[in-house]
Coordinates of C-alpha atoms in Angstrom, one line a residue:
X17 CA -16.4 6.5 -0.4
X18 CA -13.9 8.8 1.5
X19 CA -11.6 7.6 4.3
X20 CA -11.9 9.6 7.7
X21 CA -8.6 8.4 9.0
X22 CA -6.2 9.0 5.9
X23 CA -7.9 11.0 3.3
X24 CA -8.4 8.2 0.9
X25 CA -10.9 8.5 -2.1
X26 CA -12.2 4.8 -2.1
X27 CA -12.5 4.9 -5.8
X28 CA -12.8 1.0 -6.6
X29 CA -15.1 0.5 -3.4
X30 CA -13.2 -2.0 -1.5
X31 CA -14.4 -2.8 1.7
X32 CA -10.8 -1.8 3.8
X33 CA -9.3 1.8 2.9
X34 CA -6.3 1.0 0.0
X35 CA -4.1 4.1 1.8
X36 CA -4.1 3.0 5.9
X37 CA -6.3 -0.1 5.6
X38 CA -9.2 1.3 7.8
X39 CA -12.8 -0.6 7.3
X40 CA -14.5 1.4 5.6
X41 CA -18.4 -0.3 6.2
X42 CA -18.5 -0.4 9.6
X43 CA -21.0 -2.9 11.2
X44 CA -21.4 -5.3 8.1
X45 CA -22.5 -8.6 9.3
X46 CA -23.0 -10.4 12.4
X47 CA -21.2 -13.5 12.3
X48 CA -19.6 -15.2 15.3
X49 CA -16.4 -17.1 15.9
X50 CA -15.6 -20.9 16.5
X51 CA -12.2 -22.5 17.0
X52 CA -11.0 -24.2 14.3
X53 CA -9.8 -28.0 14.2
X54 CA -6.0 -28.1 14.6
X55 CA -4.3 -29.5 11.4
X56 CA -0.4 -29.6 11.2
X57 CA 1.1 -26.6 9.1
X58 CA 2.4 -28.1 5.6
X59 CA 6.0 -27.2 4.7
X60 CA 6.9 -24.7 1.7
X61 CA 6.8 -26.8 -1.6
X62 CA 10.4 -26.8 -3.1
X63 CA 10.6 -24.2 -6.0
X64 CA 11.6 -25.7 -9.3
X65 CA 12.0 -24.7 -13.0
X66 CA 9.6 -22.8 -14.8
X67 CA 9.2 -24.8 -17.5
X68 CA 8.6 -28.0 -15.2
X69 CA 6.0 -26.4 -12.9
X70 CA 2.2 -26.7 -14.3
X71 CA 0.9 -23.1 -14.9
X72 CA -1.8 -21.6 -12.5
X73 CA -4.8 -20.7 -13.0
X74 CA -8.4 -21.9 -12.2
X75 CA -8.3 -25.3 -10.7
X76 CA -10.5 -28.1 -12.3
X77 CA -13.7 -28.2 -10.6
X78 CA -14.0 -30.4 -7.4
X79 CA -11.1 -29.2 -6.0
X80 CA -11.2 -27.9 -2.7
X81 CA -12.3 -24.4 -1.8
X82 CA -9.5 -21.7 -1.1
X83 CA -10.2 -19.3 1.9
X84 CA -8.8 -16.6 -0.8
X85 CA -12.4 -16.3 -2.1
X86 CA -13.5 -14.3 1.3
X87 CA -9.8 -12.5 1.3
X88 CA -10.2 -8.8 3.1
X89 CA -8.0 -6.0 1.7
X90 CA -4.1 -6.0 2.7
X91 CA -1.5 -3.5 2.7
X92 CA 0.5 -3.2 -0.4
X93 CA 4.0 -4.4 -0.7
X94 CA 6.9 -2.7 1.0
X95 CA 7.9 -0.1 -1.7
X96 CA 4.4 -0.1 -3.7
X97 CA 1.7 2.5 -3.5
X98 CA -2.2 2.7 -4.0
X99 CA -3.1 5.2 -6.7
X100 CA -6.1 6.7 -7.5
X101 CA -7.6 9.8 -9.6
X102 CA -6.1 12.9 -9.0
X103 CA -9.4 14.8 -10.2
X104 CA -11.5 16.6 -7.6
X105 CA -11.4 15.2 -3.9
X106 CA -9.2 12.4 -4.9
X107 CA -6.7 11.2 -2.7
X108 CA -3.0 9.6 -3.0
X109 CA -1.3 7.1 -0.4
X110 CA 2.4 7.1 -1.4
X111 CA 5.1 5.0 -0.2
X112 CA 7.3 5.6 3.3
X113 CA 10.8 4.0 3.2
X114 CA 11.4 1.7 6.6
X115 CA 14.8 3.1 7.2
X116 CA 15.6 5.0 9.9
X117 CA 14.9 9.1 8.5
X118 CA 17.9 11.0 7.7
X119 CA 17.9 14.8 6.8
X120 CA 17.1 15.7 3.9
X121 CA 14.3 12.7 4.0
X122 CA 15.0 9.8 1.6
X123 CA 13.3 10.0 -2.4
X124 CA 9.7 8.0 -2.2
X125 CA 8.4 7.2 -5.2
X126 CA 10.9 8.8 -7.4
X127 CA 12.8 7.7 -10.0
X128 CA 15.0 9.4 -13.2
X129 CA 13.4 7.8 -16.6
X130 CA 15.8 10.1 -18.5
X131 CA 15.5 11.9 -21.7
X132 CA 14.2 8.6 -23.6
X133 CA 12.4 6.5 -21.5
X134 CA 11.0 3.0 -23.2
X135 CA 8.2 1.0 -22.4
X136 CA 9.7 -2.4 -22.1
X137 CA 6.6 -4.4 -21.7
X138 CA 2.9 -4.7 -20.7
X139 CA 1.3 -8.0 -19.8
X140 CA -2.4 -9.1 -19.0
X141 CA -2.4 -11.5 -15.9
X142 CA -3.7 -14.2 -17.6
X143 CA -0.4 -14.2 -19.6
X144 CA 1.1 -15.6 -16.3
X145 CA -2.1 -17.3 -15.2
X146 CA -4.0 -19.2 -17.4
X147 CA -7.7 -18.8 -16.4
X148 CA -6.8 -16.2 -14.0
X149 CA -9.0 -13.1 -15.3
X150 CA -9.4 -10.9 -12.1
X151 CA -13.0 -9.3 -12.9
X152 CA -16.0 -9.0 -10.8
X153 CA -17.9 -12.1 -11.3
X154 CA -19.5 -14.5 -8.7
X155 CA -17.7 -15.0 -5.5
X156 CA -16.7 -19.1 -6.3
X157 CA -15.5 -17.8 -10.1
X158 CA -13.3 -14.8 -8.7
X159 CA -9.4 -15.0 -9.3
X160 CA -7.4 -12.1 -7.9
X161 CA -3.5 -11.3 -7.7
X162 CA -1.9 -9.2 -5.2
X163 CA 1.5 -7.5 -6.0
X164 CA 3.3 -8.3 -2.8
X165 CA 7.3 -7.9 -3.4
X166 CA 8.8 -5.6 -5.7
X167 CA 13.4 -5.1 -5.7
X168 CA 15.3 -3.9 -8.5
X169 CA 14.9 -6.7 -10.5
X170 CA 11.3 -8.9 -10.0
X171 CA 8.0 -8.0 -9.1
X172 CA 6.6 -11.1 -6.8
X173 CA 2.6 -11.5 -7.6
X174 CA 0.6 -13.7 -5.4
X175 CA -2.5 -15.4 -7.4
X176 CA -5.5 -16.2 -6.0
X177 CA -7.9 -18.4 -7.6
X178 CA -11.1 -19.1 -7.0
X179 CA -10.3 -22.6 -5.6
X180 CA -7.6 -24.1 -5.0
X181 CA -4.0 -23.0 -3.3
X182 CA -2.2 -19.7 -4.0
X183 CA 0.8 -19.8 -6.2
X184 CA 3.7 -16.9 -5.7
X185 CA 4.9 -15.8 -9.5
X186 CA 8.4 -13.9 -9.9
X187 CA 8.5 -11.7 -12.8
X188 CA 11.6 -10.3 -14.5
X189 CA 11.2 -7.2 -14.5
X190 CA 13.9 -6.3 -17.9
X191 CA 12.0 -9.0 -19.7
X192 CA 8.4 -9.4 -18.3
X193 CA 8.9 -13.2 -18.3
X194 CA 8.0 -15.4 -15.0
X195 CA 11.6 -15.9 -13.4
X196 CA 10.2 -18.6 -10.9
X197 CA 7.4 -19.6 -9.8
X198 CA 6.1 -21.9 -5.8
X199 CA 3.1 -23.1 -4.7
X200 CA 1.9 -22.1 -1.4
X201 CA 1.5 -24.5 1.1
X202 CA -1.7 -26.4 0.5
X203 CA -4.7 -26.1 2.3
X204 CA -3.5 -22.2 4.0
X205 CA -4.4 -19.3 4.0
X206 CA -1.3 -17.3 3.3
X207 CA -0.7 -13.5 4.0
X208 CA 3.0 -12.0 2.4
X209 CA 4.9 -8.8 2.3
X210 CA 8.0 -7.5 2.0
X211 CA 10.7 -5.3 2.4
X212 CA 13.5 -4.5 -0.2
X213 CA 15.4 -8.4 -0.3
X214 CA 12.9 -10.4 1.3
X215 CA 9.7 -11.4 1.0
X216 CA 7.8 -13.0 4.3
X217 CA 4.3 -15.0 4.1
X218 CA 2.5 -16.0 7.2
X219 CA 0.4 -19.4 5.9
X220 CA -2.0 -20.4 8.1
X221 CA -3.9 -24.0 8.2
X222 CA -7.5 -23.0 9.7
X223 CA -10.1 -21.9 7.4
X224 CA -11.9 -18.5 7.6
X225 CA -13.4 -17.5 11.2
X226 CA -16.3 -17.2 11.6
X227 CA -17.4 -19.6 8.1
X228 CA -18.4 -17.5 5.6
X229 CA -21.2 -17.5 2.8
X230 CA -21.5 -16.5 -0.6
X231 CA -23.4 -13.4 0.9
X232 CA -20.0 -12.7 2.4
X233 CA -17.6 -12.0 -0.7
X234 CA -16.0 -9.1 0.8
X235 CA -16.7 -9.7 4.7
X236 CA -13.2 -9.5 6.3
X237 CA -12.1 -12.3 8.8
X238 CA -9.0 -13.8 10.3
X239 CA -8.2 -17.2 9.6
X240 CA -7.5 -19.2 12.4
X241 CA -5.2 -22.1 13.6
X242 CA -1.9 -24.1 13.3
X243 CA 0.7 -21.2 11.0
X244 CA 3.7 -20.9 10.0
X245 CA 6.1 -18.0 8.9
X246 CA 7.8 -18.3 5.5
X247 CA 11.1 -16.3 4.3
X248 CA 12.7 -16.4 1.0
X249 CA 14.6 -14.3 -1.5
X250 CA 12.1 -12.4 -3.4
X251 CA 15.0 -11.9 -6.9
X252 CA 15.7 -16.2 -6.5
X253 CA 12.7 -17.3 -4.8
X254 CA 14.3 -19.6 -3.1
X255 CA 13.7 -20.2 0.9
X256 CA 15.6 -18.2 3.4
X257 CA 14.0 -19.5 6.7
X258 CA 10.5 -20.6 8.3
X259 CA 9.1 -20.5 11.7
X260 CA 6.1 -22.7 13.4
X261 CA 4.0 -20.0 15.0
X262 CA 1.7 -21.9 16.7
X263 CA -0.9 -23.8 16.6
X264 CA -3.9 -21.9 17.3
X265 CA -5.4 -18.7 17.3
X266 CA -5.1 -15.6 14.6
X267 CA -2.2 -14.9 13.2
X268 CA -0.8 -12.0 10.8
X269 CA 1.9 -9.5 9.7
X270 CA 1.2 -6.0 11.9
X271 CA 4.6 -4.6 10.5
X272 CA 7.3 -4.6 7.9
X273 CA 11.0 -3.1 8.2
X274 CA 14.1 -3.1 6.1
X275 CA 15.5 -5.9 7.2
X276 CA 12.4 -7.7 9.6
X277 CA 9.0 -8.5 10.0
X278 CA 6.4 -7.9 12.7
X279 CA 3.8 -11.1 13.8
X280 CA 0.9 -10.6 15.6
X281 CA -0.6 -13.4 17.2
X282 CA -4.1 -13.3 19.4
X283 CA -5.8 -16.3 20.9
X284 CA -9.4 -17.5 18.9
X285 CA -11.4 -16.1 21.6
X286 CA -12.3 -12.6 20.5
X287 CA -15.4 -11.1 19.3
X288 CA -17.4 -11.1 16.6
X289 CA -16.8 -7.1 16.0
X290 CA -13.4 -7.6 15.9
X291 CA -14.2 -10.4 13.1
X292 CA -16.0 -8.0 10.7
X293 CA -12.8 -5.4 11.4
X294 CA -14.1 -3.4 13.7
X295 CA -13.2 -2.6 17.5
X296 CA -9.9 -3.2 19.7
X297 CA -9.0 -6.6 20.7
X298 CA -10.3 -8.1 23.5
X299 CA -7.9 -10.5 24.0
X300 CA -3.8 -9.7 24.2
X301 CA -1.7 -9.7 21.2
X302 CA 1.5 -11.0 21.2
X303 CA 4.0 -9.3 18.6
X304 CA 7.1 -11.4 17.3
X305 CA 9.8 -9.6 15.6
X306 CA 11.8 -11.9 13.0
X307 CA 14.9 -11.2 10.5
X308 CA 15.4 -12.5 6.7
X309 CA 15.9 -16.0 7.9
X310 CA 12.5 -16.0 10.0
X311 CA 14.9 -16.2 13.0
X312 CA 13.1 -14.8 15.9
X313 CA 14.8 -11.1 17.7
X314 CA 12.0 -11.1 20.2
X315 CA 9.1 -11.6 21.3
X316 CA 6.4 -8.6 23.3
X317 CA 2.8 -8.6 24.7
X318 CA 0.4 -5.7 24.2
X319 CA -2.7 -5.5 26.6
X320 CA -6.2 -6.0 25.1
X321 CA -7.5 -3.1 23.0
X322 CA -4.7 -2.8 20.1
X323 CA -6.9 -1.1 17.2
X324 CA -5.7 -1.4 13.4
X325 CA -3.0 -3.9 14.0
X326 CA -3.0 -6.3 11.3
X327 CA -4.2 -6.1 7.0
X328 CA -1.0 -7.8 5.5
X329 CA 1.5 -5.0 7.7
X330 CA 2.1 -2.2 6.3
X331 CA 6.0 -0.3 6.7
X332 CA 6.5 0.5 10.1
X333 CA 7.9 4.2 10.7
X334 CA 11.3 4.5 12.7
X335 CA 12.9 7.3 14.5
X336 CA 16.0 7.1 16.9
X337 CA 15.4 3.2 17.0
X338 CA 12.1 2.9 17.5
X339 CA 9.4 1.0 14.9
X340 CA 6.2 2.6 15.3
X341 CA 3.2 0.9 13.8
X342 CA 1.2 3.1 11.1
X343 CA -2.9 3.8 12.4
X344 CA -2.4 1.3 15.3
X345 CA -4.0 2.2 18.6
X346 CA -3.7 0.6 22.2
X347 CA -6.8 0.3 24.5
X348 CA -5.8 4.3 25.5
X349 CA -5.9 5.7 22.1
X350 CA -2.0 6.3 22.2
X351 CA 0.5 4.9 19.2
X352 CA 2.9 2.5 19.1
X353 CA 6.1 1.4 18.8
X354 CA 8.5 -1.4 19.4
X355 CA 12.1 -0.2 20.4
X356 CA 14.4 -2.2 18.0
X357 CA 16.7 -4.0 19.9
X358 CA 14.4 -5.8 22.5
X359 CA 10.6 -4.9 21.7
X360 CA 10.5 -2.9 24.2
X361 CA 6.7 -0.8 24.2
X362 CA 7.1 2.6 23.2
X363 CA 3.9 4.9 23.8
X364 CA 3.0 8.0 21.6
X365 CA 0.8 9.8 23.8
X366 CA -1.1 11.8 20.5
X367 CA -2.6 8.9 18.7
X368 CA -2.0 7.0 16.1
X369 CA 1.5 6.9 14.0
X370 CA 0.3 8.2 10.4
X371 CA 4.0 9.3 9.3
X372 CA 7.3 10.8 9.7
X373 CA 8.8 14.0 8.7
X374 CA 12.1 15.1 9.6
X375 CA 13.0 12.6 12.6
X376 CA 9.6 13.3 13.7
X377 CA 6.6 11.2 13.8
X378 CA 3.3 12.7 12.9
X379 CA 0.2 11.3 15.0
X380 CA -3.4 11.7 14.7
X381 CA -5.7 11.6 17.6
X382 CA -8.8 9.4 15.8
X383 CA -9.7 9.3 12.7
X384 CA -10.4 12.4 11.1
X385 CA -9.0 14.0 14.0
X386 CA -5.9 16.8 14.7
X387 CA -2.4 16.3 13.7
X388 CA 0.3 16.8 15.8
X389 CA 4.1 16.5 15.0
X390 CA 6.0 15.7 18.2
X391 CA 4.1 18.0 21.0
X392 CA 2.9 20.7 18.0
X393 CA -0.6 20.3 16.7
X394 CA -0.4 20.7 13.0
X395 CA -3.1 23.0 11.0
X396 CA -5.4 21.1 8.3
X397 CA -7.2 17.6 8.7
X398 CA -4.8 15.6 6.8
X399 CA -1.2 14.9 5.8
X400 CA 0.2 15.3 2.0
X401 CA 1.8 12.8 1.1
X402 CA 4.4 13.6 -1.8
X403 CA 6.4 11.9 -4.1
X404 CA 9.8 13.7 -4.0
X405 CA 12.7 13.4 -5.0
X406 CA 16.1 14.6 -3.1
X407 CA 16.8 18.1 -4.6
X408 CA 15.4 19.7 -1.6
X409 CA 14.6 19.7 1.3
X410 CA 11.2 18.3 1.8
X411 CA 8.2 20.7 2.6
X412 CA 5.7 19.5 5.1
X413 CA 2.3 19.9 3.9
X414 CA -1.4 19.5 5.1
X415 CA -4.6 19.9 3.5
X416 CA -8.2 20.7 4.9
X417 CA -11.6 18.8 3.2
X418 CA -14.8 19.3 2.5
X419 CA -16.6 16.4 2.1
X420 CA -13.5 14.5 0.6
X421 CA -12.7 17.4 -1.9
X422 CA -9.5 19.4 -1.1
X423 CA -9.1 22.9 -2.6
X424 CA -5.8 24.2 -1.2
X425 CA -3.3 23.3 0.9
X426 CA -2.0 24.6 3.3
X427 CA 2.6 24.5 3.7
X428 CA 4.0 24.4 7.0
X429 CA 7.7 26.1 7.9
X430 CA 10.0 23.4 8.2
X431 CA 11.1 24.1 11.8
X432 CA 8.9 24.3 14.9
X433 CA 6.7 25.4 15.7
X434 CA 5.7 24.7 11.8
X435 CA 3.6 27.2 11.3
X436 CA 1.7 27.7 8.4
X437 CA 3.7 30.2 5.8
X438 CA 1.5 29.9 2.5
X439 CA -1.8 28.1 1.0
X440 CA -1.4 27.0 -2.5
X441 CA -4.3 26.0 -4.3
X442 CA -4.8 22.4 -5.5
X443 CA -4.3 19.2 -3.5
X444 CA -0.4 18.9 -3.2
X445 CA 0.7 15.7 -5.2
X446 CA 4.8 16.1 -5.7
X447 CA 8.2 18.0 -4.8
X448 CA 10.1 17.7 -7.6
X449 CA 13.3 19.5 -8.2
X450 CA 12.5 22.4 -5.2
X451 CA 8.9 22.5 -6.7
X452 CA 5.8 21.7 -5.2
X453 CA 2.7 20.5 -7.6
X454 CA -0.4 20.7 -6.9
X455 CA -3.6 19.4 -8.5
X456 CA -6.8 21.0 -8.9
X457 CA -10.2 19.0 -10.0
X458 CA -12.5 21.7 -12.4
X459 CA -15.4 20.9 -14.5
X460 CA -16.2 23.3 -17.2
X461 CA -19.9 21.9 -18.6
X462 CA -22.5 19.5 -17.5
X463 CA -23.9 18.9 -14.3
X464 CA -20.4 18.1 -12.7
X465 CA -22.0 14.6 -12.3
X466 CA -19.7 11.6 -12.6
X467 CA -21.8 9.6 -15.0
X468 CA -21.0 12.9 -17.4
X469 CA -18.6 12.6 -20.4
X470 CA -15.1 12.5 -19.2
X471 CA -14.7 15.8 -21.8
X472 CA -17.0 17.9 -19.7
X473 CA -13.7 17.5 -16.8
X474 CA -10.2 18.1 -16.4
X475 CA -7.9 19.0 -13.4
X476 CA -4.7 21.1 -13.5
X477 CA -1.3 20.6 -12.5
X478 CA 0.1 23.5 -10.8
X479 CA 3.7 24.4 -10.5
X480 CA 3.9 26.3 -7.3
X481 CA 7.8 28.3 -6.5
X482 CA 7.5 28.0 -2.3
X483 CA 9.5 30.4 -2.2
X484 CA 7.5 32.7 -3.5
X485 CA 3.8 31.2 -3.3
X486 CA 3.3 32.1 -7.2
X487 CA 2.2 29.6 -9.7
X488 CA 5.2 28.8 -12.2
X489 CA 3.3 27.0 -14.7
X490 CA 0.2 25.1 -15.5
X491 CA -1.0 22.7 -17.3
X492 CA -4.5 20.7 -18.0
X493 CA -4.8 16.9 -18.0
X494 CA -6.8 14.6 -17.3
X495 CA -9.0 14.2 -13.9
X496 CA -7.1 10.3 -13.8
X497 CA -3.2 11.9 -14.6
X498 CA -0.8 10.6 -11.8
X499 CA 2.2 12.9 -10.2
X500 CA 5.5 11.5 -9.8
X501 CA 9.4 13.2 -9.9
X502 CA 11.8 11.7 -12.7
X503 CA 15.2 13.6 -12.7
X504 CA 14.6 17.2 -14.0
X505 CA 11.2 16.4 -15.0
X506 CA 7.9 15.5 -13.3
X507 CA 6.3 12.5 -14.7
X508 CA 2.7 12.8 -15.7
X509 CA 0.6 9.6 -16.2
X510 CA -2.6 10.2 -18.2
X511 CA -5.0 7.9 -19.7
X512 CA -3.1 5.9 -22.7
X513 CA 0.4 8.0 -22.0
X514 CA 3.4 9.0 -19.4
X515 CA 4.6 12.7 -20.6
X516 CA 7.5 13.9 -19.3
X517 CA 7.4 17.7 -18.6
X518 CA 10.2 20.2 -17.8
X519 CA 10.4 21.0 -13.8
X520 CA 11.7 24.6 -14.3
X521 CA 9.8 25.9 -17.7
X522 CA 6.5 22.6 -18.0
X523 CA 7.8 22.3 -21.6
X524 CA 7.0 18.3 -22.4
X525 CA 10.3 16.8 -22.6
X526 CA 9.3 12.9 -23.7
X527 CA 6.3 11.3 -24.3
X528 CA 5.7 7.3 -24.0
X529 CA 2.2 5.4 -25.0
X530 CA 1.1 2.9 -22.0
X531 CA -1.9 1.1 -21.7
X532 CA -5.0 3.3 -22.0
X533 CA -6.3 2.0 -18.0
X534 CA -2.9 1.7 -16.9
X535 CA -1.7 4.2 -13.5
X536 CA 1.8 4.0 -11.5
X537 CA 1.8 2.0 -8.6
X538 CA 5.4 1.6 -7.2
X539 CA 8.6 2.5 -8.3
X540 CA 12.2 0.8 -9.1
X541 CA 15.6 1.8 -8.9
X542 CA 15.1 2.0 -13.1
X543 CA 11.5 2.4 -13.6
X544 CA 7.9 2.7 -12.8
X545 CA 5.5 0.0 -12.5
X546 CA 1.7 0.7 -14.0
X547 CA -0.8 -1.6 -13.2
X548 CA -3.9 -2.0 -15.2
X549 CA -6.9 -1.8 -12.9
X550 CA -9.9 -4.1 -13.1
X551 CA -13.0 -4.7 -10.7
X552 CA -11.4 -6.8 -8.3
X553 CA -8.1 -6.5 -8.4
X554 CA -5.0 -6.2 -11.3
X555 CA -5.7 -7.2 -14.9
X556 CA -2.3 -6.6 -15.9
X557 CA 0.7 -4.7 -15.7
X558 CA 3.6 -2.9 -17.7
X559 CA 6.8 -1.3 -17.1
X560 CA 8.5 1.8 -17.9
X561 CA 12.1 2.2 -17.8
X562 CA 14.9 4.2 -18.9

């Protein structure tokens, strides 16, 4: 399934768009809401040792039933990415720092493995989890885990299980070993992200609005009732802060920065559209900006008809003091933004916030619809977004579709009016060392049919010189490799191995074996996270470092 709004290739078929969070099944169910019964919110449970806290995993049967089961999509963690295929039509969402954009813009999703990069370990979720095997089974047996904090030093996994209350699991990232380990408060339903120190969760005491069924394992819905807004240190664990929300209505993270998060909070008397995902509120939102210590800044009301707010929160996008919320639309179709200091309501009269380049934000108008950058509208249907490092200055780039396949695209000159100055075939994937890479899906045999053998296709890494347009060198991998920059050479994750390959000449540098379903999904200050895919969510994961 292929997202309108962001280019995303839906290849796992969740219900909500894993690049800009988008439902992707519009019009699924007709449920209605109810108001919940009002229950006091239950305090963060004191974090102790590892080897005195009982291990999670499936609760015995009888316990109660976790709202997790009915869980809709949420953003990844401040400083993770969604990955998918590379092959023909697929698409990337890469990370976007929160900080405020200097020139030349900052590294995403770069990081220098060196000339001998190790892997240090790999690790199946149940190693962490006892009985926690995330695989598509029935809705009342499924265990899932969300990565939702990753520093220099611990990856923070939220598990899920079928019944029961979530647990938050710190893991060491030198060692692969569970650091620490809390419990949730019991009897919530419990939303976190986080930026670079902290990690926030908004636990909230009502159960899923409107009630679901077993017919409803992937229906979306916002839990409803008495919450509470949890802060701690995402390397210790320990608690930083908390906040009583309120105690009723909906209540979730619209927006993470470096140092803050964004709360939305909407009274219980919206519509069922808005329950399955789709449509503006109908009801105001109120949006609460707190710091590390859930202390709140301030506190601003947007009208009815805010669009997209909401999934978990992914990064906000600043420019000169101003947080702008990514694919969020008022009542008028215009973005916005929250200026920094006192939440004032900042209007982007182009649409939506979908990124920044350069001090500038880029808007779309709807999904699927023109870009613009400042007042300039931008050729091609949707943004690149690249993992580069901080050789050179960025290129902006845009690509066209055709029916969710990308063949070229298309780079812009990096001053306005950014015109277009060269095509480049291939969907553009990196900027590495003043290079741009590009990645082209072929098939060479069979019917070009999915169900075919994987050896009937291949893609091909380009390495295009901008300056010039021509094609470096190239090299053939396979239609699931994954781009990213590592020092003077561009990573390449394929199936079973991460090859390192010269920038300048494509001569393989290093070579290390990884798990054979493992793909990058964020990286450290050292090394780069793979996580092992399964039907519903992470089996496992293992890192690379240098």
């Amino acid at each position: 399934m292929y997202c309108t709004s962001c280019g995303n290739t839906n290849w796992a078929d969740l219900r909500y768009c894993p690049g800009c969070g988008r439902d992707l099944r519009p019009g699924d169910g007709d449920e209605s809401l109810t108001a919940p019964t009002v229950a006091a919110p239950s305090p963060l449970r004191a974090s102790a040792a590892v080897d005195d806290q009982v291990r999670p995993g499936v609760p015995a049967d009888g316990d109660a039933p976790s709202s997790g089961r009915w869980r809709r999509w949420r953003w990844p963690a401040a400083g993770a990415a969604v990955l998918v295929a590379v092959g023909a039509g697929a698409a990337w969402a890469w990370p976007r720092s929160a900080a405020p954009v200097a020139e030349p813009d900052e590294a995403v999703f770069s990081v220098d493995l060196g000339s001998h990069p190790r892997l240090a370990w790999h690790r199946a979720v149940e190693d962490w989890a006892p009985g926690c095997a995330p695989v598509r089974t029935e809705a009342e047996h499924a265990c899932r885990v969300v990565q939702v904090a990753l520093s220099a030093h611990r990856m923070v996994l939220q598990v899920q299980p079928a019944s029961g209350d979530d647990t938050l699991l710190g893991i060491d990232l030198t060692t692969g070993a569970v650091a620490w380990r809390r419990d949730l408060p019991a009897g919530t339903d419990t939303t976190c992200n986080s930026s670079d120190r902290t990690l926030w969760c908004v636990a909230v005491s009502g159960g899923p609005t409107p009630t679901p069924t077993e017919a409803d394992e992937y229906a979306p819905y916002d839990p409803a009732g008495p919450a509470q807004l949890l802060a701690m240190d995402i390397d210790s664990g320990r608690p930083t802060g908390s906040a009583v929300l309120g105690s009723s209505g909906f209540h979730d993270i619209v927006g993470i920065g470096p140092d803050f998060v964004l709360v939305g909070n909407r009274s219980s008397g919206n519509s069922a559209d808005e329950a399955q995902g789709q449509g503006p509120t109908t009801v105001a939102m109120q949006v609460d900006k707190y710091d590390g210590a859930a202390g709140r800044a301030w506190s601003s009301t947007l009208p009815k008809g805010v669009d997209g707010a909401g999934y978990g929160g992914p990064p906000v996008l600043s420019v000169a003091g101003v947080d702008y919320l990514p694919y969020v639309t008022d009542a008028a179709g215009k973005g916005i933004g929250f200026r920094r200091e006192d939440g004032s309501v900042v209007e982007l009269p182009h649409g939506m916030a979908i990124d920044r380049y350069r001090g500038q934000i880029v808007t779309s108008a709807a999904q699927g619809g023109n870009l613009m950058i400042g007042d300039r509208p931008l050729a091609g249907a949707q943004l690149a977004m690249l993992s580069h490092d901080t050789s050179a200055d960025m290129p902006l780039v845009t690509m066209s579709s055709d029916e969710g396949r990308v063949d070229s695209s298309e780079v812009h000159r990096r001053q306005a009016p950014f015109a277009v100055q060269r095509t480049v075939p291939g969907r553009a994937q990196a900027f590495c060392g003043g290079r741009l890479f590009t990645v082209s899906g072929e098939e060479f045999g069979g019917s070009g049919d999915p169900q075919d053998s994987p050896a009937k296709q291949s893609a091909t890494v380009r390495a295009v010189d901008l300056e010039t347009g021509k094609t470096t060198w190239q090299l053939r991998v396979s239609p699931e490799s994954a781009l990213n920059c590592s020092g003077s050479d561009v990573a390449v994750a394929s199936p079973g191995v991460l090859a390192g390959y010269d920038i300048a000449t494509g001569a393989r540098s290093w070579s290390v074996a990884v798990p054979a379903q493992a793909a990058p999904n964020a990286a450290t200050e050292s090394g780069l996270m793979l996580a092992v895919y399964g039907d519903m969510s992470p089996t496992g994961f293992a890192y690379v470092t240098r």
